[in-house]
C-alpha cells in the first residue's frame, strides 16, 4: 500500500469532466456518483455552464494499491452556447466521462465532437475516458453496443440505468477512477524520479 503522511494511504486529487449532449443524463449521474442529496428524478433543468461536485473516494484500487482520492466532478453543460468555456473547463483535467442518451440517434454523432475536443485535444489516453450509454427511467433500448464511430469503439463503454442497477454504475465508476489514479500515480512517480536524478 502506498502511504502518505503519518502512515495514511496516499491521497490523490482527480479532476474529472462529465461531458456530452444536452439532456443525456449528466447531472443525474453526477448527483448519484457524488452522493449529492438532490433527488434523482424531477423536472429537467439544463446545467448553465458547469457545476462542480467535490467528494472523497477512499480505498480506490489503483494498480493493485489502495489509495484515497478527492474527486472534483465537473458536470459540464452540453449546450453548444457554452463551447467558448471549454478550454477553461479542460485545464488540468485528469479524465473525461462522456455521457449520451441511447434513445437519441443524434447523440451518437455529437459524442464524436466531445471526444475530439475533450480527450484528443488534451492528449489524454483512451484509458482516461469512460463512455456511458445512459438509459433514462422506463427506457426501452437494449444494452448492446451502439453504432459508435471507430475511434469511440476502443473506449470502455458502460450502460447506466439508475433505476435497475445503480450499484453496477458505481462499481464501473470506481474501476474507471482507479485507472485514472494509476495514471496520476505513474506521473507522480516519474516526476519524483526526475527530481532525484
PDB file of N, CA and C in Angstrom, residues 67-156:
ATOM      1  N   UNK A  67      -5.641   3.476  -2.526  1.00  0.00           N
ATOM      2  CA  UNK A  67      -5.316   4.878  -2.271  1.00  0.00           C
ATOM      3  C   UNK A  67      -6.607   5.658  -2.104  1.00  0.00           C
ATOM      4  N   UNK A  68      -6.488   6.811  -1.493  1.00  0.00           N
ATOM      5  CA  UNK A  68      -7.628   7.697  -1.367  1.00  0.00           C
ATOM      6  C   UNK A  68      -7.636   8.691  -2.520  1.00  0.00           C
ATOM      7  N   UNK A  69      -8.800   9.168  -2.860  1.00  0.00           N
ATOM      8  CA  UNK A  69      -8.899  10.121  -3.953  1.00  0.00           C
ATOM      9  C   UNK A  69      -9.954  11.170  -3.645  1.00  0.00           C
ATOM     10  N   UNK A  70      -9.557  12.427  -3.769  1.00  0.00           N
ATOM     11  CA  UNK A  70     -10.503  13.532  -3.700  1.00  0.00           C
ATOM     12  C   UNK A  70     -10.888  13.869  -5.134  1.00  0.00           C
ATOM     13  N   UNK A  71     -12.168  13.773  -5.423  1.00  0.00           N
ATOM     14  CA  UNK A  71     -12.659  13.945  -6.789  1.00  0.00           C
ATOM     15  C   UNK A  71     -13.343  15.295  -6.938  1.00  0.00           C
ATOM     16  N   UNK A  72     -12.995  15.980  -8.003  1.00  0.00           N
ATOM     17  CA  UNK A  72     -13.751  17.135  -8.471  1.00  0.00           C
ATOM     18  C   UNK A  72     -14.455  16.664  -9.734  1.00  0.00           C
ATOM     19  N   UNK A  73     -15.755  16.541  -9.683  1.00  0.00           N
ATOM     20  CA  UNK A  73     -16.531  16.099 -10.835  1.00  0.00           C
ATOM     21  C   UNK A  73     -17.199  17.330 -11.448  1.00  0.00           C
ATOM     22  N   UNK A  74     -16.747  17.693 -12.626  1.00  0.00           N
ATOM     23  CA  UNK A  74     -17.232  18.882 -13.312  1.00  0.00           C
ATOM     24  C   UNK A  74     -18.359  18.477 -14.254  1.00  0.00           C
ATOM     25  N   UNK A  75     -19.574  18.779 -13.861  1.00  0.00           N
ATOM     26  CA  UNK A  75     -20.787  18.486 -14.642  1.00  0.00           C
ATOM     27  C   UNK A  75     -20.954  19.630 -15.652  1.00  0.00           C
ATOM     28  N   UNK A  76     -20.495  19.393 -16.880  1.00  0.00           N
ATOM     29  CA  UNK A  76     -20.429  20.435 -17.911  1.00  0.00           C
ATOM     30  C   UNK A  76     -21.694  20.455 -18.755  1.00  0.00           C
ATOM     31  N   UNK A  77     -22.185  21.654 -19.032  1.00  0.00           N
ATOM     32  CA  UNK A  77     -23.362  21.798 -19.881  1.00  0.00           C
ATOM     33  C   UNK A  77     -23.084  21.225 -21.267  1.00  0.00           C
ATOM     34  N   UNK A  78     -24.085  20.587 -21.834  1.00  0.00           N
ATOM     35  CA  UNK A  78     -23.962  20.071 -23.188  1.00  0.00           C
ATOM     36  C   UNK A  78     -24.382  21.069 -24.246  1.00  0.00           C
ATOM     37  N   UNK A  79     -24.818  22.230 -23.811  1.00  0.00           N
ATOM     38  CA  UNK A  79     -25.290  23.264 -24.735  1.00  0.00           C
ATOM     39  C   UNK A  79     -24.100  23.894 -25.457  1.00  0.00           C
ATOM     40  N   UNK A  80     -24.166  23.916 -26.795  1.00  0.00           N
ATOM     41  CA  UNK A  80     -23.074  24.447 -27.610  1.00  0.00           C
ATOM     42  C   UNK A  80     -22.800  25.923 -27.327  1.00  0.00           C
ATOM     43  N   UNK A  81     -23.756  26.642 -26.745  1.00  0.00           N
ATOM     44  CA  UNK A  81     -23.521  28.064 -26.480  1.00  0.00           C
ATOM     45  C   UNK A  81     -22.436  28.275 -25.419  1.00  0.00           C
ATOM     46  N   UNK A  82     -22.074  27.216 -24.696  1.00  0.00           N
ATOM     47  CA  UNK A  82     -21.018  27.318 -23.689  1.00  0.00           C
ATOM     48  C   UNK A  82     -19.673  26.815 -24.220  1.00  0.00           C
ATOM     49  N   UNK A  83     -19.594  26.543 -25.507  1.00  0.00           N
ATOM     50  CA  UNK A  83     -18.372  25.997 -26.107  1.00  0.00           C
ATOM     51  C   UNK A  83     -17.152  26.899 -25.873  1.00  0.00           C
ATOM     52  N   UNK A  84     -17.361  28.211 -25.806  1.00  0.00           N
ATOM     53  CA  UNK A  84     -16.236  29.124 -25.571  1.00  0.00           C
ATOM     54  C   UNK A  84     -15.622  28.917 -24.179  1.00  0.00           C
ATOM     55  N   UNK A  85     -16.349  28.271 -23.282  1.00  0.00           N
ATOM     56  CA  UNK A  85     -15.836  27.992 -21.929  1.00  0.00           C
ATOM     57  C   UNK A  85     -15.024  26.699 -21.873  1.00  0.00           C
ATOM     58  N   UNK A  86     -15.126  25.861 -22.893  1.00  0.00           N
ATOM     59  CA  UNK A  86     -14.500  24.544 -22.840  1.00  0.00           C
ATOM     60  C   UNK A  86     -13.006  24.566 -22.529  1.00  0.00           C
ATOM     61  N   UNK A  87     -12.212  25.473 -23.121  1.00  0.00           N
ATOM     62  CA  UNK A  87     -10.774  25.454 -22.774  1.00  0.00           C
ATOM     63  C   UNK A  87     -10.531  25.660 -21.276  1.00  0.00           C
ATOM     64  N   UNK A  88     -11.287  26.541 -20.653  1.00  0.00           N
ATOM     65  CA  UNK A  88     -11.122  26.777 -19.213  1.00  0.00           C
ATOM     66  C   UNK A  88     -11.536  25.545 -18.410  1.00  0.00           C
ATOM     67  N   UNK A  89     -12.603  24.856 -18.832  1.00  0.00           N
ATOM     68  CA  UNK A  89     -13.064  23.660 -18.128  1.00  0.00           C
ATOM     69  C   UNK A  89     -12.022  22.546 -18.208  1.00  0.00           C
ATOM     70  N   UNK A  90     -11.371  22.436 -19.366  1.00  0.00           N
ATOM     71  CA  UNK A  90     -10.425  21.346 -19.600  1.00  0.00           C
ATOM     72  C   UNK A  90      -9.117  21.494 -18.832  1.00  0.00           C
ATOM     73  N   UNK A  91      -8.777  22.709 -18.431  1.00  0.00           N
ATOM     74  CA  UNK A  91      -7.478  22.961 -17.807  1.00  0.00           C
ATOM     75  C   UNK A  91      -7.248  22.027 -16.620  1.00  0.00           C
ATOM     76  N   UNK A  92      -6.153  21.309 -16.669  1.00  0.00           N
ATOM     77  CA  UNK A  92      -5.706  20.412 -15.592  1.00  0.00           C
ATOM     78  C   UNK A  92      -6.653  19.251 -15.311  1.00  0.00           C
ATOM     79  N   UNK A  93      -7.467  18.865 -16.275  1.00  0.00           N
ATOM     80  CA  UNK A  93      -8.355  17.718 -16.031  1.00  0.00           C
ATOM     81  C   UNK A  93      -7.574  16.415 -16.215  1.00  0.00           C
ATOM     82  N   UNK A  94      -7.994  15.398 -15.469  1.00  0.00           N
ATOM     83  CA  UNK A  94      -7.312  14.104 -15.480  1.00  0.00           C
ATOM     84  C   UNK A  94      -8.093  13.016 -16.177  1.00  0.00           C
ATOM     85  N   UNK A  95      -9.363  13.271 -16.454  1.00  0.00           N
ATOM     86  CA  UNK A  95     -10.189  12.268 -17.104  1.00  0.00           C
ATOM     87  C   UNK A  95     -11.468  12.878 -17.628  1.00  0.00           C
ATOM     88  N   UNK A  96     -12.081  12.160 -18.568  1.00  0.00           N
ATOM     89  CA  UNK A  96     -13.314  12.625 -19.206  1.00  0.00           C
ATOM     90  C   UNK A  96     -14.315  11.482 -19.246  1.00  0.00           C
ATOM     91  N   UNK A  97     -15.523  11.773 -18.782  1.00  0.00           N
ATOM     92  CA  UNK A  97     -16.633  10.820 -18.865  1.00  0.00           C
ATOM     93  C   UNK A  97     -17.622  11.408 -19.864  1.00  0.00           C
ATOM     94  N   UNK A  98     -17.851  10.693 -20.956  1.00  0.00           N
ATOM     95  CA  UNK A  98     -18.773  11.157 -21.993  1.00  0.00           C
ATOM     96  C   UNK A  98     -20.085  10.399 -21.834  1.00  0.00           C
ATOM     97  N   UNK A  99     -21.165  11.145 -21.635  1.00  0.00           N
ATOM     98  CA  UNK A  99     -22.484  10.560 -21.402  1.00  0.00           C
ATOM     99  C   UNK A  99     -23.374  10.860 -22.600  1.00  0.00           C
ATOM    100  N   UNK A 100     -24.146   9.865 -23.012  1.00  0.00           N
ATOM    101  CA  UNK A 100     -25.119  10.091 -24.077  1.00  0.00           C
ATOM    102  C   UNK A 100     -26.368   9.265 -23.812  1.00  0.00           C
ATOM    103  N   UNK A 101     -27.474   9.725 -24.381  1.00  0.00           N
ATOM    104  CA  UNK A 101     -28.749   9.033 -24.254  1.00  0.00           C
ATOM    105  C   UNK A 101     -28.880   8.104 -25.454  1.00  0.00           C
ATOM    106  N   UNK A 102     -28.970   6.805 -25.207  1.00  0.00           N
ATOM    107  CA  UNK A 102     -29.015   5.829 -26.286  1.00  0.00           C
ATOM    108  C   UNK A 102     -30.277   5.943 -27.140  1.00  0.00           C
ATOM    109  N   UNK A 103     -31.293   6.611 -26.623  1.00  0.00           N
ATOM    110  CA  UNK A 103     -32.544   6.734 -27.372  1.00  0.00           C
ATOM    111  C   UNK A 103     -32.571   7.941 -28.313  1.00  0.00           C
ATOM    112  N   UNK A 104     -31.515   8.743 -28.311  1.00  0.00           N
ATOM    113  CA  UNK A 104     -31.461   9.921 -29.180  1.00  0.00           C
ATOM    114  C   UNK A 104     -30.372   9.683 -30.233  1.00  0.00           C
ATOM    115  N   UNK A 105     -30.762   9.322 -31.463  1.00  0.00           N
ATOM    116  CA  UNK A 105     -29.776   8.980 -32.508  1.00  0.00           C
ATOM    117  C   UNK A 105     -28.727  10.067 -32.756  1.00  0.00           C
ATOM    118  N   UNK A 106     -29.090  11.335 -32.649  1.00  0.00           N
ATOM    119  CA  UNK A 106     -28.125  12.411 -32.911  1.00  0.00           C
ATOM    120  C   UNK A 106     -26.990  12.429 -31.880  1.00  0.00           C
ATOM    121  N   UNK A 107     -27.212  11.862 -30.709  1.00  0.00           N
ATOM    122  CA  UNK A 107     -26.175  11.844 -29.683  1.00  0.00           C
ATOM    123  C   UNK A 107     -24.951  11.050 -30.131  1.00  0.00           C
ATOM    124  N   UNK A 108     -25.153  10.002 -30.945  1.00  0.00           N
ATOM    125  CA  UNK A 108     -24.021   9.194 -31.398  1.00  0.00           C
ATOM    126  C   UNK A 108     -23.035  10.031 -32.199  1.00  0.00           C
ATOM    127  N   UNK A 109     -23.527  10.971 -32.986  1.00  0.00           N
ATOM    128  CA  UNK A 109     -22.668  11.866 -33.759  1.00  0.00           C
ATOM    129  C   UNK A 109     -22.084  12.953 -32.859  1.00  0.00           C
ATOM    130  N   UNK A 110     -22.906  13.494 -31.966  1.00  0.00           N
ATOM    131  CA  UNK A 110     -22.450  14.584 -31.092  1.00  0.00           C
ATOM    132  C   UNK A 110     -21.310  14.157 -30.165  1.00  0.00           C
ATOM    133  N   UNK A 111     -21.321  12.910 -29.699  1.00  0.00           N
ATOM    134  CA  UNK A 111     -20.272  12.494 -28.766  1.00  0.00           C
ATOM    135  C   UNK A 111     -18.908  12.421 -29.456  1.00  0.00           C
ATOM    136  N   UNK A 112     -18.887  12.302 -30.781  1.00  0.00           N
ATOM    137  CA  UNK A 112     -17.615  12.352 -31.506  1.00  0.00           C
ATOM    138  C   UNK A 112     -16.940  13.705 -31.291  1.00  0.00           C
ATOM    139  N   UNK A 113     -17.735  14.785 -31.299  1.00  0.00           N
ATOM    140  CA  UNK A 113     -17.200  16.129 -31.072  1.00  0.00           C
ATOM    141  C   UNK A 113     -16.633  16.245 -29.663  1.00  0.00           C
ATOM    142  N   UNK A 114     -17.371  15.732 -28.678  1.00  0.00           N
ATOM    143  CA  UNK A 114     -16.897  15.796 -27.294  1.00  0.00           C
ATOM    144  C   UNK A 114     -15.600  15.001 -27.125  1.00  0.00           C
ATOM    145  N   UNK A 115     -15.515  13.840 -27.762  1.00  0.00           N
ATOM    146  CA  UNK A 115     -14.297  13.027 -27.696  1.00  0.00           C
ATOM    147  C   UNK A 115     -13.119  13.771 -28.329  1.00  0.00           C
ATOM    148  N   UNK A 116     -13.342  14.306 -29.504  1.00  0.00           N
ATOM    149  CA  UNK A 116     -12.279  15.025 -30.209  1.00  0.00           C
ATOM    150  C   UNK A 116     -11.771  16.200 -29.383  1.00  0.00           C
ATOM    151  N   UNK A 117     -12.693  16.962 -28.838  1.00  0.00           N
ATOM    152  CA  UNK A 117     -12.310  18.176 -28.123  1.00  0.00           C
ATOM    153  C   UNK A 117     -11.729  17.896 -26.742  1.00  0.00           C
ATOM    154  N   UNK A 118     -12.430  17.109 -25.958  1.00  0.00           N
ATOM    155  CA  UNK A 118     -12.043  16.939 -24.557  1.00  0.00           C
ATOM    156  C   UNK A 118     -10.992  15.852 -24.328  1.00  0.00           C
ATOM    157  N   UNK A 119     -10.915  14.850 -25.201  1.00  0.00           N
ATOM    158  CA  UNK A 119      -9.956  13.766 -24.997  1.00  0.00           C
ATOM    159  C   UNK A 119      -8.755  13.929 -25.928  1.00  0.00           C
ATOM    160  N   UNK A 120      -9.008  13.981 -27.239  1.00  0.00           N
ATOM    161  CA  UNK A 120      -7.906  14.036 -28.183  1.00  0.00           C
ATOM    162  C   UNK A 120      -7.110  15.340 -28.084  1.00  0.00           C
ATOM    163  N   UNK A 121      -7.779  16.479 -27.979  1.00  0.00           N
ATOM    164  CA  UNK A 121      -7.053  17.748 -27.918  1.00  0.00           C
ATOM    165  C   UNK A 121      -6.230  17.886 -26.644  1.00  0.00           C
ATOM    166  N   UNK A 122      -6.643  17.213 -25.580  1.00  0.00           N
ATOM    167  CA  UNK A 122      -5.869  17.239 -24.337  1.00  0.00           C
ATOM    168  C   UNK A 122      -4.784  16.177 -24.319  1.00  0.00           C
ATOM    169  N   UNK A 123      -4.787  15.341 -25.342  1.00  0.00           N
ATOM    170  CA  UNK A 123      -3.851  14.217 -25.441  1.00  0.00           C
ATOM    171  C   UNK A 123      -3.980  13.265 -24.252  1.00  0.00           C
ATOM    172  N   UNK A 124      -5.215  13.044 -23.828  1.00  0.00           N
ATOM    173  CA  UNK A 124      -5.458  12.057 -22.779  1.00  0.00           C
ATOM    174  C   UNK A 124      -5.421  10.668 -23.401  1.00  0.00           C
ATOM    175  N   UNK A 125      -5.054   9.689 -22.597  1.00  0.00           N
ATOM    176  CA  UNK A 125      -5.101   8.302 -23.054  1.00  0.00           C
ATOM    177  C   UNK A 125      -6.555   7.852 -23.077  1.00  0.00           C
ATOM    178  N   UNK A 126      -6.862   6.911 -23.950  1.00  0.00           N
ATOM    179  CA  UNK A 126      -8.227   6.382 -24.000  1.00  0.00           C
ATOM    180  C   UNK A 126      -8.643   5.785 -22.661  1.00  0.00           C
ATOM    181  N   UNK A 127      -7.670   5.284 -21.884  1.00  0.00           N
ATOM    182  CA  UNK A 127      -7.983   4.719 -20.564  1.00  0.00           C
ATOM    183  C   UNK A 127      -8.472   5.797 -19.592  1.00  0.00           C
ATOM    184  N   UNK A 128      -8.230   7.075 -19.915  1.00  0.00           N
ATOM    185  CA  UNK A 128      -8.677   8.176 -19.079  1.00  0.00           C
ATOM    186  C   UNK A 128     -10.072   8.656 -19.480  1.00  0.00           C
ATOM    187  N   UNK A 129     -10.695   7.918 -20.383  1.00  0.00           N
ATOM    188  CA  UNK A 129     -12.034   8.281 -20.869  1.00  0.00           C
ATOM    189  C   UNK A 129     -12.995   7.122 -20.628  1.00  0.00           C
ATOM    190  N   UNK A 130     -14.191   7.452 -20.175  1.00  0.00           N
ATOM    191  CA  UNK A 130     -15.242   6.466 -19.962  1.00  0.00           C
ATOM    192  C   UNK A 130     -16.467   6.927 -20.729  1.00  0.00           C
ATOM    193  N   UNK A 131     -17.067   6.016 -21.466  1.00  0.00           N
ATOM    194  CA  UNK A 131     -18.268   6.302 -22.251  1.00  0.00           C
ATOM    195  C   UNK A 131     -19.459   5.674 -21.540  1.00  0.00           C
ATOM    196  N   UNK A 132     -20.478   6.498 -21.242  1.00  0.00           N
ATOM    197  CA  UNK A 132     -21.653   5.985 -20.542  1.00  0.00           C
ATOM    198  C   UNK A 132     -22.887   6.141 -21.418  1.00  0.00           C
ATOM    199  N   UNK A 133     -23.479   5.016 -21.785  1.00  0.00           N
ATOM    200  CA  UNK A 133     -24.757   4.999 -22.507  1.00  0.00           C
ATOM    201  C   UNK A 133     -25.840   5.026 -21.436  1.00  0.00           C
ATOM    202  N   UNK A 134     -26.389   6.208 -21.207  1.00  0.00           N
ATOM    203  CA  UNK A 134     -27.335   6.389 -20.105  1.00  0.00           C
ATOM    204  C   UNK A 134     -28.757   6.060 -20.550  1.00  0.00           C
ATOM    205  N   UNK A 135     -29.404   5.247 -19.752  1.00  0.00           N
ATOM    206  CA  UNK A 135     -30.791   4.863 -20.005  1.00  0.00           C
ATOM    207  C   UNK A 135     -31.668   5.592 -19.000  1.00  0.00           C
ATOM    208  N   UNK A 136     -32.574   6.385 -19.506  1.00  0.00           N
ATOM    209  CA  UNK A 136     -33.490   7.098 -18.613  1.00  0.00           C
ATOM    210  C   UNK A 136     -34.538   6.116 -18.096  1.00  0.00           C
ATOM    211  N   UNK A 137     -35.235   6.479 -17.020  1.00  0.00           N
ATOM    212  CA  UNK A 137     -36.256   5.575 -16.485  1.00  0.00           C
ATOM    213  C   UNK A 137     -37.233   5.113 -17.574  1.00  0.00           C
ATOM    214  N   UNK A 138     -37.593   3.850 -17.532  1.00  0.00           N
ATOM    215  CA  UNK A 138     -38.521   3.224 -18.488  1.00  0.00           C
ATOM    216  C   UNK A 138     -37.965   3.203 -19.903  1.00  0.00           C
ATOM    217  N   UNK A 139     -36.657   3.227 -20.044  1.00  0.00           N
ATOM    218  CA  UNK A 139     -36.022   3.174 -21.361  1.00  0.00           C
ATOM    219  C   UNK A 139     -36.254   1.808 -21.989  1.00  0.00           C
ATOM    220  N   UNK A 140     -36.541   1.813 -23.281  1.00  0.00           N
ATOM    221  CA  UNK A 140     -36.840   0.567 -23.984  1.00  0.00           C
ATOM    222  C   UNK A 140     -35.605  -0.026 -24.655  1.00  0.00           C
ATOM    223  N   UNK A 141     -34.572   0.769 -24.882  1.00  0.00           N
ATOM    224  CA  UNK A 141     -33.399   0.285 -25.613  1.00  0.00           C
ATOM    225  C   UNK A 141     -32.640  -0.777 -24.842  1.00  0.00           C
ATOM    226  N   UNK A 142     -32.031  -1.695 -25.606  1.00  0.00           N
ATOM    227  CA  UNK A 142     -31.249  -2.773 -25.019  1.00  0.00           C
ATOM    228  C   UNK A 142     -29.874  -2.316 -24.604  1.00  0.00           C
ATOM    229  N   UNK A 143     -29.046  -3.281 -24.268  1.00  0.00           N
ATOM    230  CA  UNK A 143     -27.720  -2.967 -23.753  1.00  0.00           C
ATOM    231  C   UNK A 143     -26.608  -3.385 -24.698  1.00  0.00           C
ATOM    232  N   UNK A 144     -26.919  -3.566 -25.965  1.00  0.00           N
ATOM    233  CA  UNK A 144     -25.874  -3.899 -26.922  1.00  0.00           C
ATOM    234  C   UNK A 144     -24.969  -2.703 -27.161  1.00  0.00           C
ATOM    235  N   UNK A 145     -23.929  -2.932 -27.932  1.00  0.00           N
ATOM    236  CA  UNK A 145     -23.008  -1.827 -28.238  1.00  0.00           C
ATOM    237  C   UNK A 145     -23.639  -0.983 -29.340  1.00  0.00           C
ATOM    238  N   UNK A 146     -23.884   0.301 -29.082  1.00  0.00           N
ATOM    239  CA  UNK A 146     -24.485   1.154 -30.107  1.00  0.00           C
ATOM    240  C   UNK A 146     -23.518   1.370 -31.272  1.00  0.00           C
ATOM    241  N   UNK A 147     -24.042   1.843 -32.394  1.00  0.00           N
ATOM    242  CA  UNK A 147     -23.228   2.086 -33.584  1.00  0.00           C
ATOM    243  C   UNK A 147     -22.336   3.296 -33.415  1.00  0.00           C
ATOM    244  N   UNK A 148     -21.185   3.080 -32.790  1.00  0.00           N
ATOM    245  CA  UNK A 148     -20.261   4.175 -32.485  1.00  0.00           C
ATOM    246  C   UNK A 148     -19.246   4.369 -33.601  1.00  0.00           C
ATOM    247  N   UNK A 149     -18.714   5.581 -33.695  1.00  0.00           N
ATOM    248  CA  UNK A 149     -17.626   5.866 -34.622  1.00  0.00           C
ATOM    249  C   UNK A 149     -16.414   5.030 -34.214  1.00  0.00           C
ATOM    250  N   UNK A 150     -15.540   4.754 -35.185  1.00  0.00           N
ATOM    251  CA  UNK A 150     -14.405   3.857 -34.956  1.00  0.00           C
ATOM    252  C   UNK A 150     -13.551   4.263 -33.755  1.00  0.00           C
ATOM    253  N   UNK A 151     -13.234   5.568 -33.623  1.00  0.00           N
ATOM    254  CA  UNK A 151     -12.361   5.976 -32.529  1.00  0.00           C
ATOM    255  C   UNK A 151     -13.033   5.807 -31.168  1.00  0.00           C
ATOM    256  N   UNK A 152     -14.373   5.774 -31.131  1.00  0.00           N
ATOM    257  CA  UNK A 152     -15.080   5.594 -29.863  1.00  0.00           C
ATOM    258  C   UNK A 152     -15.215   4.123 -29.478  1.00  0.00           C
ATOM    259  N   UNK A 153     -15.086   3.234 -30.454  1.00  0.00           N
ATOM    260  CA  UNK A 153     -15.241   1.801 -30.189  1.00  0.00           C
ATOM    261  C   UNK A 153     -14.157   1.245 -29.281  1.00  0.00           C
ATOM    262  N   UNK A 154     -13.009   1.925 -29.179  1.00  0.00           N
ATOM    263  CA  UNK A 154     -11.923   1.411 -28.336  1.00  0.00           C
ATOM    264  C   UNK A 154     -12.044   1.876 -26.883  1.00  0.00           C
ATOM    265  N   UNK A 155     -13.040   2.716 -26.592  1.00  0.00           N
ATOM    266  CA  UNK A 155     -13.237   3.219 -25.236  1.00  0.00           C
ATOM    267  C   UNK A 155     -14.045   2.227 -24.410  1.00  0.00           C
ATOM    268  N   UNK A 156     -13.830   2.262 -23.101  1.00  0.00           N
ATOM    269  CA  UNK A 156     -14.661   1.466 -22.203  1.00  0.00           C
ATOM    270  C   UNK A 156     -16.071   2.053 -22.234  1.00  0.00           C
TER     271      UNK A 156
END
